[in-house]
């Protein structure tokens, strides 16, 4: 999991992206993370791995929102869509749920970002570890990850 964190930092540093690194106690939930980081829950970029017809995708939404699988299924035009199991998340990302960063590009999986996250100037996320967070500009995030921006929260 340290490798995922190091890969994110390398990408950000290589692209000369400014970010704040926070080291803290483990934050398994978005609510915990916001409290520990001193940020708003809606600034948290919650990253969820989903499975659809044998493929995996990463969905990123504000920490205070819930994903609407029905909306997302229509967006990706697939009949089946479900949350990946803990084992599938580990195999796909080398992270456990709660540690997954919003960088689907480093896992070579398609990334979708809900448009409500774009209301924030900065986003915060667990960076491959529950004890390390990164806070960065949302526009820099979009440039680095190049996700599909859609509307898929409840």
mmCIF file with all atom_site columns, C-alpha atoms in Angstrom:
data_model
loop_
_atom_site.group_PDB
_atom_site.id
_atom_site.type_symbol
_atom_site.label_atom_id
_atom_site.label_alt_id
_atom_site.label_comp_id
_atom_site.label_asym_id
_atom_site.label_entity_id
_atom_site.label_seq_id
_atom_site.pdbx_PDB_ins_code
_atom_site.Cartn_x
_atom_site.Cartn_y
_atom_site.Cartn_z
_atom_site.occupancy
_atom_site.B_iso_or_equiv
_atom_site.pdbx_formal_charge
_atom_site.auth_seq_id
_atom_site.auth_comp_id
_atom_site.auth_asym_id
_atom_site.auth_atom_id
_atom_site.pdbx_PDB_model_num
ATOM 1   C CA . UNK A 1 1   ? 0.000   0.000  0.000   1.00 0.00 ? 1   UNK A CA 1
ATOM 2   C CA . UNK A 1 2   ? 2.974   2.266  0.548   1.00 0.00 ? 2   UNK A CA 1
ATOM 3   C CA . UNK A 1 3   ? 3.698   1.752  -3.189  1.00 0.00 ? 3   UNK A CA 1
ATOM 4   C CA . UNK A 1 4   ? 0.357   3.344  -4.128  1.00 0.00 ? 4   UNK A CA 1
ATOM 5   C CA . UNK A 1 5   ? 1.098   6.343  -1.928  1.00 0.00 ? 5   UNK A CA 1
ATOM 6   C CA . UNK A 1 6   ? 4.579   6.720  -3.437  1.00 0.00 ? 6   UNK A CA 1
ATOM 7   C CA . UNK A 1 7   ? 3.196   6.460  -6.980  1.00 0.00 ? 7   UNK A CA 1
ATOM 8   C CA . UNK A 1 8   ? 0.681   9.258  -6.318  1.00 0.00 ? 8   UNK A CA 1
ATOM 9   C CA . UNK A 1 9   ? 3.390   11.493 -4.872  1.00 0.00 ? 9   UNK A CA 1
ATOM 10  C CA . UNK A 1 10  ? 5.664   10.766 -7.838  1.00 0.00 ? 10  UNK A CA 1
ATOM 11  C CA . UNK A 1 11  ? 2.921   11.731 -10.317 1.00 0.00 ? 11  UNK A CA 1
ATOM 12  C CA . UNK A 1 12  ? 2.138   14.939 -8.444  1.00 0.00 ? 12  UNK A CA 1
ATOM 13  C CA . UNK A 1 13  ? 5.805   15.875 -8.038  1.00 0.00 ? 13  UNK A CA 1
ATOM 14  C CA . UNK A 1 14  ? 6.648   15.078 -11.674 1.00 0.00 ? 14  UNK A CA 1
ATOM 15  C CA . UNK A 1 15  ? 3.812   17.354 -12.820 1.00 0.00 ? 15  UNK A CA 1
ATOM 16  C CA . UNK A 1 16  ? 4.822   20.061 -10.323 1.00 0.00 ? 16  UNK A CA 1
ATOM 17  C CA . UNK A 1 17  ? 1.412   19.932 -8.637  1.00 0.00 ? 17  UNK A CA 1
ATOM 18  C CA . UNK A 1 18  ? 1.136   21.694 -5.289  1.00 0.00 ? 18  UNK A CA 1
ATOM 19  C CA . UNK A 1 19  ? -0.452  19.615 -2.537  1.00 0.00 ? 19  UNK A CA 1
ATOM 20  C CA . UNK A 1 20  ? -0.534  19.293 1.212   1.00 0.00 ? 20  UNK A CA 1
ATOM 21  C CA . UNK A 1 21  ? 0.363   15.962 2.760   1.00 0.00 ? 21  UNK A CA 1
ATOM 22  C CA . UNK A 1 22  ? -1.271  15.157 6.085   1.00 0.00 ? 22  UNK A CA 1
ATOM 23  C CA . UNK A 1 23  ? -0.221  12.268 8.315   1.00 0.00 ? 23  UNK A CA 1
ATOM 24  C CA . UNK A 1 24  ? -2.811  11.254 10.889  1.00 0.00 ? 24  UNK A CA 1
ATOM 25  C CA . UNK A 1 25  ? -4.534  8.452  12.757  1.00 0.00 ? 25  UNK A CA 1
ATOM 26  C CA . UNK A 1 26  ? -6.396  5.917  10.560  1.00 0.00 ? 26  UNK A CA 1
ATOM 27  C CA . UNK A 1 27  ? -9.540  7.332  8.925   1.00 0.00 ? 27  UNK A CA 1
ATOM 28  C CA . UNK A 1 28  ? -11.746 4.491  7.654   1.00 0.00 ? 28  UNK A CA 1
ATOM 29  C CA . UNK A 1 29  ? -14.797 6.678  6.920   1.00 0.00 ? 29  UNK A CA 1
ATOM 30  C CA . UNK A 1 30  ? -15.329 9.971  5.103   1.00 0.00 ? 30  UNK A CA 1
ATOM 31  C CA . UNK A 1 31  ? -16.738 11.495 8.282   1.00 0.00 ? 31  UNK A CA 1
ATOM 32  C CA . UNK A 1 32  ? -13.632 10.459 10.283  1.00 0.00 ? 32  UNK A CA 1
ATOM 33  C CA . UNK A 1 33  ? -11.344 11.760 7.556   1.00 0.00 ? 33  UNK A CA 1
ATOM 34  C CA . UNK A 1 34  ? -13.022 15.179 7.390   1.00 0.00 ? 34  UNK A CA 1
ATOM 35  C CA . UNK A 1 35  ? -12.837 15.543 11.162  1.00 0.00 ? 35  UNK A CA 1
ATOM 36  C CA . UNK A 1 36  ? -9.162  14.566 11.369  1.00 0.00 ? 36  UNK A CA 1
ATOM 37  C CA . UNK A 1 37  ? -8.138  16.632 8.327   1.00 0.00 ? 37  UNK A CA 1
ATOM 38  C CA . UNK A 1 38  ? -10.112 19.685 9.419   1.00 0.00 ? 38  UNK A CA 1
ATOM 39  C CA . UNK A 1 39  ? -11.934 19.772 6.073   1.00 0.00 ? 39  UNK A CA 1
ATOM 40  C CA . UNK A 1 40  ? -15.591 19.644 5.076   1.00 0.00 ? 40  UNK A CA 1
ATOM 41  C CA . UNK A 1 41  ? -17.010 16.200 4.390   1.00 0.00 ? 41  UNK A CA 1
ATOM 42  C CA . UNK A 1 42  ? -18.064 17.275 0.880   1.00 0.00 ? 42  UNK A CA 1
ATOM 43  C CA . UNK A 1 43  ? -14.379 18.075 0.112   1.00 0.00 ? 43  UNK A CA 1
ATOM 44  C CA . UNK A 1 44  ? -13.480 14.449 0.648   1.00 0.00 ? 44  UNK A CA 1
ATOM 45  C CA . UNK A 1 45  ? -13.054 12.510 -2.579  1.00 0.00 ? 45  UNK A CA 1
ATOM 46  C CA . UNK A 1 46  ? -14.582 9.133  -1.747  1.00 0.00 ? 46  UNK A CA 1
ATOM 47  C CA . UNK A 1 47  ? -13.243 6.505  -4.178  1.00 0.00 ? 47  UNK A CA 1
ATOM 48  C CA . UNK A 1 48  ? -15.362 3.413  -4.775  1.00 0.00 ? 48  UNK A CA 1
ATOM 49  C CA . UNK A 1 49  ? -14.389 0.418  -6.902  1.00 0.00 ? 49  UNK A CA 1
ATOM 50  C CA . UNK A 1 50  ? -17.267 -1.143 -8.836  1.00 0.00 ? 50  UNK A CA 1
ATOM 51  C CA . UNK A 1 51  ? -17.534 -4.240 -10.998 1.00 0.00 ? 51  UNK A CA 1
ATOM 52  C CA . UNK A 1 52  ? -19.468 -4.350 -14.264 1.00 0.00 ? 52  UNK A CA 1
ATOM 53  C CA . UNK A 1 53  ? -19.545 -7.363 -16.536 1.00 0.00 ? 53  UNK A CA 1
ATOM 54  C CA . UNK A 1 54  ? -16.004 -8.419 -15.644 1.00 0.00 ? 54  UNK A CA 1
ATOM 55  C CA . UNK A 1 55  ? -14.505 -4.919 -15.752 1.00 0.00 ? 55  UNK A CA 1
ATOM 56  C CA . UNK A 1 56  ? -13.691 -2.632 -12.842 1.00 0.00 ? 56  UNK A CA 1
ATOM 57  C CA . UNK A 1 57  ? -14.232 1.102  -12.632 1.00 0.00 ? 57  UNK A CA 1
ATOM 58  C CA . UNK A 1 58  ? -13.516 3.748  -10.053 1.00 0.00 ? 58  UNK A CA 1
ATOM 59  C CA . UNK A 1 59  ? -16.179 6.242  -9.013  1.00 0.00 ? 59  UNK A CA 1
ATOM 60  C CA . UNK A 1 60  ? -15.253 9.372  -7.116  1.00 0.00 ? 60  UNK A CA 1
ATOM 61  C CA . UNK A 1 61  ? -17.850 11.380 -5.240  1.00 0.00 ? 61  UNK A CA 1
ATOM 62  C CA . UNK A 1 62  ? -18.028 13.788 -2.327  1.00 0.00 ? 62  UNK A CA 1
ATOM 63  C CA . UNK A 1 63  ? -17.622 12.152 1.067   1.00 0.00 ? 63  UNK A CA 1
ATOM 64  C CA . UNK A 1 64  ? -21.097 13.217 2.155   1.00 0.00 ? 64  UNK A CA 1
ATOM 65  C CA . UNK A 1 65  ? -22.877 11.697 -0.860  1.00 0.00 ? 65  UNK A CA 1
ATOM 66  C CA . UNK A 1 66  ? -24.055 8.217  -1.824  1.00 0.00 ? 66  UNK A CA 1
ATOM 67  C CA . UNK A 1 67  ? -23.678 6.609  -5.205  1.00 0.00 ? 67  UNK A CA 1
ATOM 68  C CA . UNK A 1 68  ? -26.809 5.883  -7.270  1.00 0.00 ? 68  UNK A CA 1
ATOM 69  C CA . UNK A 1 69  ? -26.002 2.599  -9.012  1.00 0.00 ? 69  UNK A CA 1
ATOM 70  C CA . UNK A 1 70  ? -29.064 2.852  -11.251 1.00 0.00 ? 70  UNK A CA 1
ATOM 71  C CA . UNK A 1 71  ? -27.943 6.253  -12.620 1.00 0.00 ? 71  UNK A CA 1
ATOM 72  C CA . UNK A 1 72  ? -24.401 5.021  -13.076 1.00 0.00 ? 72  UNK A CA 1
ATOM 73  C CA . UNK A 1 73  ? -25.510 1.860  -14.843 1.00 0.00 ? 73  UNK A CA 1
ATOM 74  C CA . UNK A 1 74  ? -27.304 4.043  -17.428 1.00 0.00 ? 74  UNK A CA 1
ATOM 75  C CA . UNK A 1 75  ? -24.228 6.265  -17.820 1.00 0.00 ? 75  UNK A CA 1
ATOM 76  C CA . UNK A 1 76  ? -21.878 3.353  -18.504 1.00 0.00 ? 76  UNK A CA 1
ATOM 77  C CA . UNK A 1 77  ? -24.555 1.537  -20.528 1.00 0.00 ? 77  UNK A CA 1
ATOM 78  C CA . UNK A 1 78  ? -24.133 -1.807 -18.762 1.00 0.00 ? 78  UNK A CA 1
ATOM 79  C CA . UNK A 1 79  ? -26.784 -4.160 -17.432 1.00 0.00 ? 79  UNK A CA 1
ATOM 80  C CA . UNK A 1 80  ? -24.946 -5.207 -14.298 1.00 0.00 ? 80  UNK A CA 1
ATOM 81  C CA . UNK A 1 81  ? -23.105 -3.067 -11.813 1.00 0.00 ? 81  UNK A CA 1
ATOM 82  C CA . UNK A 1 82  ? -22.146 -3.829 -8.232  1.00 0.00 ? 82  UNK A CA 1
ATOM 83  C CA . UNK A 1 83  ? -19.690 -2.856 -5.549  1.00 0.00 ? 83  UNK A CA 1
ATOM 84  C CA . UNK A 1 84  ? -16.455 -4.786 -5.803  1.00 0.00 ? 84  UNK A CA 1
ATOM 85  C CA . UNK A 1 85  ? -15.756 -7.167 -2.944  1.00 0.00 ? 85  UNK A CA 1
ATOM 86  C CA . UNK A 1 86  ? -12.983 -6.388 -0.473  1.00 0.00 ? 86  UNK A CA 1
ATOM 87  C CA . UNK A 1 87  ? -10.823 -9.031 -2.186  1.00 0.00 ? 87  UNK A CA 1
ATOM 88  C CA . UNK A 1 88  ? -11.481 -7.541 -5.644  1.00 0.00 ? 88  UNK A CA 1
ATOM 89  C CA . UNK A 1 89  ? -10.608 -4.059 -4.368  1.00 0.00 ? 89  UNK A CA 1
ATOM 90  C CA . UNK A 1 90  ? -7.315  -5.377 -2.957  1.00 0.00 ? 90  UNK A CA 1
ATOM 91  C CA . UNK A 1 91  ? -6.474  -7.283 -6.121  1.00 0.00 ? 91  UNK A CA 1
ATOM 92  C CA . UNK A 1 92  ? -7.312  -4.317 -8.388  1.00 0.00 ? 92  UNK A CA 1
ATOM 93  C CA . UNK A 1 93  ? -5.742  -1.507 -6.350  1.00 0.00 ? 93  UNK A CA 1
ATOM 94  C CA . UNK A 1 94  ? -3.404  -3.066 -3.767  1.00 0.00 ? 94  UNK A CA 1
ATOM 95  C CA . UNK A 1 95  ? -5.477  -1.104 -1.204  1.00 0.00 ? 95  UNK A CA 1
ATOM 96  C CA . UNK A 1 96  ? -8.320  -1.994 1.094   1.00 0.00 ? 96  UNK A CA 1
ATOM 97  C CA . UNK A 1 97  ? -11.631 -0.089 1.044   1.00 0.00 ? 97  UNK A CA 1
ATOM 98  C CA . UNK A 1 98  ? -11.091 3.270  2.721   1.00 0.00 ? 98  UNK A CA 1
ATOM 99  C CA . UNK A 1 99  ? -7.531  3.580  1.415   1.00 0.00 ? 99  UNK A CA 1
ATOM 100 C CA . UNK A 1 100 ? -8.302  3.711  -2.302  1.00 0.00 ? 100 UNK A CA 1
ATOM 101 C CA . UNK A 1 101 ? -7.221  7.047  -3.796  1.00 0.00 ? 101 UNK A CA 1
ATOM 102 C CA . UNK A 1 102 ? -9.274  8.685  -6.579  1.00 0.00 ? 102 UNK A CA 1
ATOM 103 C CA . UNK A 1 103 ? -6.596  7.928  -9.188  1.00 0.00 ? 103 UNK A CA 1
ATOM 104 C CA . UNK A 1 104 ? -8.050  5.189  -11.390 1.00 0.00 ? 104 UNK A CA 1
ATOM 105 C CA . UNK A 1 105 ? -5.330  5.925  -13.939 1.00 0.00 ? 105 UNK A CA 1
ATOM 106 C CA . UNK A 1 106 ? -2.648  4.394  -11.695 1.00 0.00 ? 106 UNK A CA 1
ATOM 107 C CA . UNK A 1 107 ? -4.720  1.191  -11.528 1.00 0.00 ? 107 UNK A CA 1
ATOM 108 C CA . UNK A 1 108 ? -5.454  1.292  -15.271 1.00 0.00 ? 108 UNK A CA 1
ATOM 109 C CA . UNK A 1 109 ? -9.201  1.449  -14.705 1.00 0.00 ? 109 UNK A CA 1
ATOM 110 C CA . UNK A 1 110 ? -11.710 3.986  -16.009 1.00 0.00 ? 110 UNK A CA 1
ATOM 111 C CA . UNK A 1 111 ? -12.491 6.788  -13.556 1.00 0.00 ? 111 UNK A CA 1
ATOM 112 C CA . UNK A 1 112 ? -15.787 8.622  -13.167 1.00 0.00 ? 112 UNK A CA 1
ATOM 113 C CA . UNK A 1 113 ? -16.141 11.744 -11.024 1.00 0.00 ? 113 UNK A CA 1
ATOM 114 C CA . UNK A 1 114 ? -19.495 13.058 -9.904  1.00 0.00 ? 114 UNK A CA 1
ATOM 115 C CA . UNK A 1 115 ? -19.994 16.677 -10.931 1.00 0.00 ? 115 UNK A CA 1
ATOM 116 C CA . UNK A 1 116 ? -20.917 17.726 -7.374  1.00 0.00 ? 116 UNK A CA 1
ATOM 117 C CA . UNK A 1 117 ? -17.281 17.213 -6.362  1.00 0.00 ? 117 UNK A CA 1
ATOM 118 C CA . UNK A 1 118 ? -16.339 20.028 -8.749  1.00 0.00 ? 118 UNK A CA 1
ATOM 119 C CA . UNK A 1 119 ? -18.057 22.561 -6.476  1.00 0.00 ? 119 UNK A CA 1
ATOM 120 C CA . UNK A 1 120 ? -14.934 22.374 -4.314  1.00 0.00 ? 120 UNK A CA 1
ATOM 121 C CA . UNK A 1 121 ? -11.806 24.393 -4.970  1.00 0.00 ? 121 UNK A CA 1
ATOM 122 C CA . UNK A 1 122 ? -9.761  21.708 -3.196  1.00 0.00 ? 122 UNK A CA 1
ATOM 123 C CA . UNK A 1 123 ? -10.309 18.019 -2.569  1.00 0.00 ? 123 UNK A CA 1
ATOM 124 C CA . UNK A 1 124 ? -8.900  15.750 0.123   1.00 0.00 ? 124 UNK A CA 1
ATOM 125 C CA . UNK A 1 125 ? -8.422  11.999 -0.066  1.00 0.00 ? 125 UNK A CA 1
ATOM 126 C CA . UNK A 1 126 ? -6.724  9.037  1.538   1.00 0.00 ? 126 UNK A CA 1
ATOM 127 C CA . UNK A 1 127 ? -3.632  8.464  -0.550  1.00 0.00 ? 127 UNK A CA 1
ATOM 128 C CA . UNK A 1 128 ? -3.315  4.685  -0.572  1.00 0.00 ? 128 UNK A CA 1
ATOM 129 C CA . UNK A 1 129 ? -3.116  4.538  3.217   1.00 0.00 ? 129 UNK A CA 1
ATOM 130 C CA . UNK A 1 130 ? -5.672  5.383  5.905   1.00 0.00 ? 130 UNK A CA 1
ATOM 131 C CA . UNK A 1 131 ? -2.970  7.363  7.704   1.00 0.00 ? 131 UNK A CA 1
ATOM 132 C CA . UNK A 1 132 ? -1.928  9.688  4.856   1.00 0.00 ? 132 UNK A CA 1
ATOM 133 C CA . UNK A 1 133 ? -4.117  12.214 3.091   1.00 0.00 ? 133 UNK A CA 1
ATOM 134 C CA . UNK A 1 134 ? -3.493  14.639 0.289   1.00 0.00 ? 134 UNK A CA 1
ATOM 135 C CA . UNK A 1 135 ? -5.288  17.941 -0.144  1.00 0.00 ? 135 UNK A CA 1
ATOM 136 C CA . UNK A 1 136 ? -4.976  19.429 -3.619  1.00 0.00 ? 136 UNK A CA 1
ATOM 137 C CA . UNK A 1 137 ? -6.618  21.738 -6.139  1.00 0.00 ? 137 UNK A CA 1
ATOM 138 C CA . UNK A 1 138 ? -9.573  20.106 -7.927  1.00 0.00 ? 138 UNK A CA 1
ATOM 139 C CA . UNK A 1 139 ? -8.477  21.440 -11.337 1.00 0.00 ? 139 UNK A CA 1
ATOM 140 C CA . UNK A 1 140 ? -5.024  19.894 -10.923 1.00 0.00 ? 140 UNK A CA 1
ATOM 141 C CA . UNK A 1 141 ? -6.692  16.613 -9.957  1.00 0.00 ? 141 UNK A CA 1
ATOM 142 C CA . UNK A 1 142 ? -8.810  16.684 -13.132 1.00 0.00 ? 142 UNK A CA 1
ATOM 143 C CA . UNK A 1 143 ? -5.720  17.360 -15.291 1.00 0.00 ? 143 UNK A CA 1
ATOM 144 C CA . UNK A 1 144 ? -3.775  14.466 -13.754 1.00 0.00 ? 144 UNK A CA 1
ATOM 145 C CA . UNK A 1 145 ? -6.570  11.860 -13.680 1.00 0.00 ? 145 UNK A CA 1
ATOM 146 C CA . UNK A 1 146 ? -8.618  12.938 -16.737 1.00 0.00 ? 146 UNK A CA 1
ATOM 147 C CA . UNK A 1 147 ? -11.852 11.290 -15.517 1.00 0.00 ? 147 UNK A CA 1
ATOM 148 C CA . UNK A 1 148 ? -15.320 11.224 -17.054 1.00 0.00 ? 148 UNK A CA 1
ATOM 149 C CA . UNK A 1 149 ? -17.434 13.815 -15.207 1.00 0.00 ? 149 UNK A CA 1
ATOM 150 C CA . UNK A 1 150 ? -21.021 12.662 -14.741 1.00 0.00 ? 150 UNK A CA 1
ATOM 151 C CA . UNK A 1 151 ? -24.039 12.912 -12.414 1.00 0.00 ? 151 UNK A CA 1
ATOM 152 C CA . UNK A 1 152 ? -24.391 9.709  -10.364 1.00 0.00 ? 152 UNK A CA 1
ATOM 153 C CA . UNK A 1 153 ? -25.106 10.629 -6.741  1.00 0.00 ? 153 UNK A CA 1
ATOM 154 C CA . UNK A 1 154 ? -28.471 9.982  -5.107  1.00 0.00 ? 154 UNK A CA 1
#
